[in-house]
Coordinates of N, CA and C in Angstrom, one line a residue:
L1 N 217.2 22.1 84.3 CA 217.3 23.3 85.2 C 217.8 22.8 86.5
K2 N 219.0 23.3 86.9 CA 219.6 22.8 88.1 C 219.6 23.8 89.2
R3 N 219.5 25.1 88.9 CA 219.5 26.2 89.9 C 218.3 26.3 90.8
W4 N 217.2 25.8 90.3 CA 215.9 25.9 91.0 C 215.0 24.7 90.7
K5 N 214.2 24.3 91.6 CA 213.3 23.2 91.5 C 211.9 23.8 91.7
F6 N 210.9 23.1 91.1 CA 209.5 23.5 91.3 C 209.0 23.0 92.6
P7 N 208.9 23.8 93.7 CA 208.5 23.3 95.0 C 207.0 22.9 95.0
G8 N 206.8 21.7 95.5 CA 205.4 21.2 95.6 C 204.8 20.8 94.3
S9 N 205.7 20.7 93.3 CA 205.2 20.3 92.0 C 205.8 19.1 91.4
E10 N 206.3 18.2 92.3 CA 207.1 17.1 91.9 C 206.4 16.2 90.8
P11 N 205.1 15.9 90.9 CA 204.5 15.1 89.9 C 204.6 15.6 88.5
F12 N 204.8 16.9 88.3 CA 204.8 17.5 87.0 C 206.1 18.1 86.6
S13 N 207.0 18.3 87.6 CA 208.2 19.2 87.3 C 209.1 18.7 86.2
N14 N 209.2 17.4 85.9 CA 210.0 16.9 84.9 C 209.3 16.9 83.5
Q15 N 208.0 17.3 83.5 CA 207.3 17.3 82.2 C 207.2 18.7 81.5
V16 N 207.7 19.7 82.2 CA 207.6 21.1 81.7 C 208.7 21.3 80.6
T17 N 208.3 21.8 79.4 CA 209.2 22.0 78.4 C 209.3 23.5 78.1
V18 N 210.4 23.9 77.3 CA 210.5 25.3 76.9 C 209.3 25.7 76.2
R19 N 208.8 24.9 75.3 CA 207.5 25.2 74.5 C 206.4 25.5 75.5
H20 N 206.2 24.7 76.5 CA 205.2 24.9 77.5 C 205.3 26.3 78.1
L21 N 206.6 26.7 78.5 CA 206.8 28.0 79.2 C 206.5 29.1 78.2
L22 N 206.9 29.0 76.9 CA 206.7 30.0 76.0 C 205.2 30.2 75.6
S23 N 204.5 29.1 75.6 CA 203.1 29.2 75.2 C 202.1 29.3 76.4
H24 N 202.6 29.4 77.6 CA 201.8 29.6 78.8 C 200.9 28.3 79.1
T25 N 201.5 27.1 78.7 CA 200.8 25.9 78.9 C 201.6 25.0 79.9
S26 N 202.4 25.5 80.7 CA 203.3 24.8 81.6 C 202.5 24.2 82.8
G27 N 201.3 24.7 83.1 CA 200.6 24.3 84.3 C 200.9 25.3 85.4
L28 N 201.8 26.2 85.3 CA 202.1 27.2 86.3 C 200.9 28.2 86.4
V29 N 200.5 28.4 87.6 CA 199.4 29.4 87.8 C 199.9 30.3 89.0
D30 N 200.5 31.5 88.6 CA 201.1 32.3 89.7 C 200.1 33.3 90.2
G31 N 199.2 33.8 89.4 CA 198.2 34.8 89.9 C 198.7 36.1 90.3
F32 N 199.9 36.5 89.9 CA 200.4 37.8 90.2 C 201.2 38.3 89.0
G33 N 201.4 39.6 88.9 CA 202.2 40.2 87.9 C 203.4 40.8 88.6
F34 N 204.4 41.2 87.9 CA 205.6 41.8 88.5 C 205.6 43.3 88.1
S35 N 205.7 44.1 89.2 CA 205.7 45.6 89.0 C 207.1 46.2 88.9
G36 N 208.1 45.4 89.2 CA 209.5 45.8 89.1 C 209.9 46.6 90.4
F37 N 211.1 47.1 90.3 CA 211.7 47.7 91.5 C 212.2 49.1 91.1
L38 N 212.3 50.0 92.0 CA 212.9 51.3 91.8 C 214.4 51.1 91.7
L39 N 215.1 52.1 91.1 CA 216.6 51.9 91.0 C 217.3 51.8 92.3
E40 N 216.8 52.4 93.4 CA 217.5 52.3 94.7 C 217.1 51.1 95.5
D41 N 216.1 50.3 95.0 CA 215.6 49.1 95.7 C 216.6 48.0 95.5
K42 N 216.8 47.1 96.5 CA 217.5 45.9 96.3 C 216.7 44.9 95.5
R43 N 217.3 44.4 94.4 CA 216.6 43.5 93.6 C 216.7 42.1 94.0
Q44 N 215.7 41.3 93.8 CA 215.8 39.9 94.1 C 216.5 39.1 93.1
T45 N 217.0 38.0 93.4 CA 217.6 37.0 92.4 C 216.3 36.4 91.8
L46 N 216.6 35.8 90.6 CA 215.5 35.1 90.0 C 214.9 34.0 90.9
E47 N 215.8 33.3 91.6 CA 215.3 32.2 92.5 C 214.4 32.8 93.6
E48 N 214.8 33.9 94.2 CA 214.1 34.6 95.2 C 212.7 35.0 94.7
S49 N 212.7 35.5 93.5 CA 211.4 36.0 93.0 C 210.4 34.8 92.7
L50 N 211.0 33.6 92.4 CA 210.1 32.5 92.2 C 209.6 31.9 93.5
Q51 N 210.3 32.2 94.6 CA 209.9 31.7 95.9 C 208.9 32.7 96.6
F52 N 209.3 34.0 96.5 CA 208.5 35.0 97.2 C 208.7 36.4 96.5
P53 N 207.9 36.7 95.5 CA 208.2 37.9 94.7 C 207.8 39.1 95.5
K54 N 208.7 40.0 95.8 CA 208.4 41.2 96.6 C 207.8 42.3 95.7
D55 N 207.8 42.1 94.4 CA 207.2 43.1 93.5 C 205.9 42.6 92.9
A56 N 205.3 41.6 93.5 CA 204.0 41.1 93.0 C 203.0 42.3 93.0
N57 N 202.2 42.5 92.0 CA 201.2 43.6 92.0 C 199.8 43.1 92.0
M58 N 199.6 41.8 92.1 CA 198.2 41.2 92.2 C 198.3 40.0 93.1
G59 N 197.4 40.0 94.0 CA 197.4 38.8 94.9 C 198.5 38.9 95.9
D60 N 198.5 37.9 96.8 CA 199.6 37.7 97.8 C 200.8 37.0 97.2
P61 N 202.0 37.4 97.5 CA 203.2 36.7 97.0 C 203.2 35.3 97.6
H62 N 203.5 34.3 96.7 CA 203.6 32.9 97.1 C 204.5 32.2 96.1
P63 N 205.1 31.1 96.4 CA 206.0 30.4 95.5 C 205.2 30.0 94.2
A64 N 206.0 29.9 93.1 CA 205.4 29.5 91.8 C 205.3 28.0 91.9
I65 N 204.2 27.4 91.6 CA 204.0 26.0 91.6 C 203.2 25.6 90.3
I66 N 203.4 24.3 89.9 CA 202.6 23.8 88.8 C 201.3 23.2 89.4
Q67 N 200.2 23.7 88.9 CA 198.9 23.3 89.4 C 198.2 22.4 88.5
Y68 N 198.6 22.4 87.2 CA 197.9 21.5 86.2 C 198.9 20.8 85.4
P69 N 198.5 19.6 84.9 CA 199.5 18.9 84.1 C 200.0 19.7 82.9
P70 N 201.3 19.8 82.7 CA 201.8 20.6 81.5 C 201.1 20.2 80.2
G71 N 200.7 21.2 79.4 CA 200.1 21.0 78.2 C 198.6 20.8 78.2
S72 N 198.0 20.8 79.4 CA 196.6 20.5 79.5 C 195.7 21.7 79.4
R73 N 196.3 22.9 79.6 CA 195.5 24.1 79.5 C 196.4 25.3 79.4
M74 N 195.9 26.4 78.9 CA 196.6 27.7 78.8 C 196.2 28.6 80.0
S75 N 197.2 29.1 80.6 CA 197.0 30.0 81.7 C 198.2 31.0 81.8
Y76 N 198.0 32.3 81.6 CA 199.1 33.2 81.5 C 199.9 33.1 82.8
S77 N 201.2 33.1 82.6 CA 202.1 32.9 83.8 C 203.3 33.8 83.6
S78 N 203.5 34.8 84.4 CA 204.7 35.7 84.4 C 205.9 34.9 84.8
V79 N 205.8 34.0 85.7 CA 206.9 33.3 86.2 C 207.5 32.3 85.2
G80 N 206.7 31.9 84.2 CA 207.2 31.1 83.1 C 208.4 31.7 82.4
Y81 N 208.4 33.0 82.2 CA 209.5 33.7 81.6 C 210.7 33.9 82.6
T82 N 210.4 34.0 83.9 CA 211.4 34.0 84.8 C 212.2 32.7 84.8
I83 N 211.5 31.6 84.7 CA 212.1 30.3 84.6 C 213.0 30.2 83.3
L84 N 212.4 30.7 82.2 CA 213.2 30.7 81.0 C 214.5 31.5 81.1
Q85 N 214.5 32.6 81.9 CA 215.7 33.4 82.2 C 216.7 32.5 82.9
L86 N 216.3 31.7 83.8 CA 217.2 30.8 84.5 C 217.8 29.8 83.5
L87 N 217.0 29.3 82.6 CA 217.5 28.4 81.6 C 218.6 29.0 80.7
I88 N 218.4 30.2 80.4 CA 219.3 30.9 79.5 C 220.6 31.2 80.2

């Protein structure tokens, strides 16, 4: 992944795999969902939504970071699929 780096997650950032992202075991803990935007709203880029999601519907918006070693536990993460979009 070259377009975006995991801020503040350097010890784990090179350990995250596609399998981790798909199975919610990447160590990402975002604590918010995405409610989306209205048609007339300006949409964020994927990178912007990973830094400060304006459409977060739970908790305060904050950057996506890896809080646990990848593969160590399961924690649902909406941003894991945003990262997969960047990979695709």
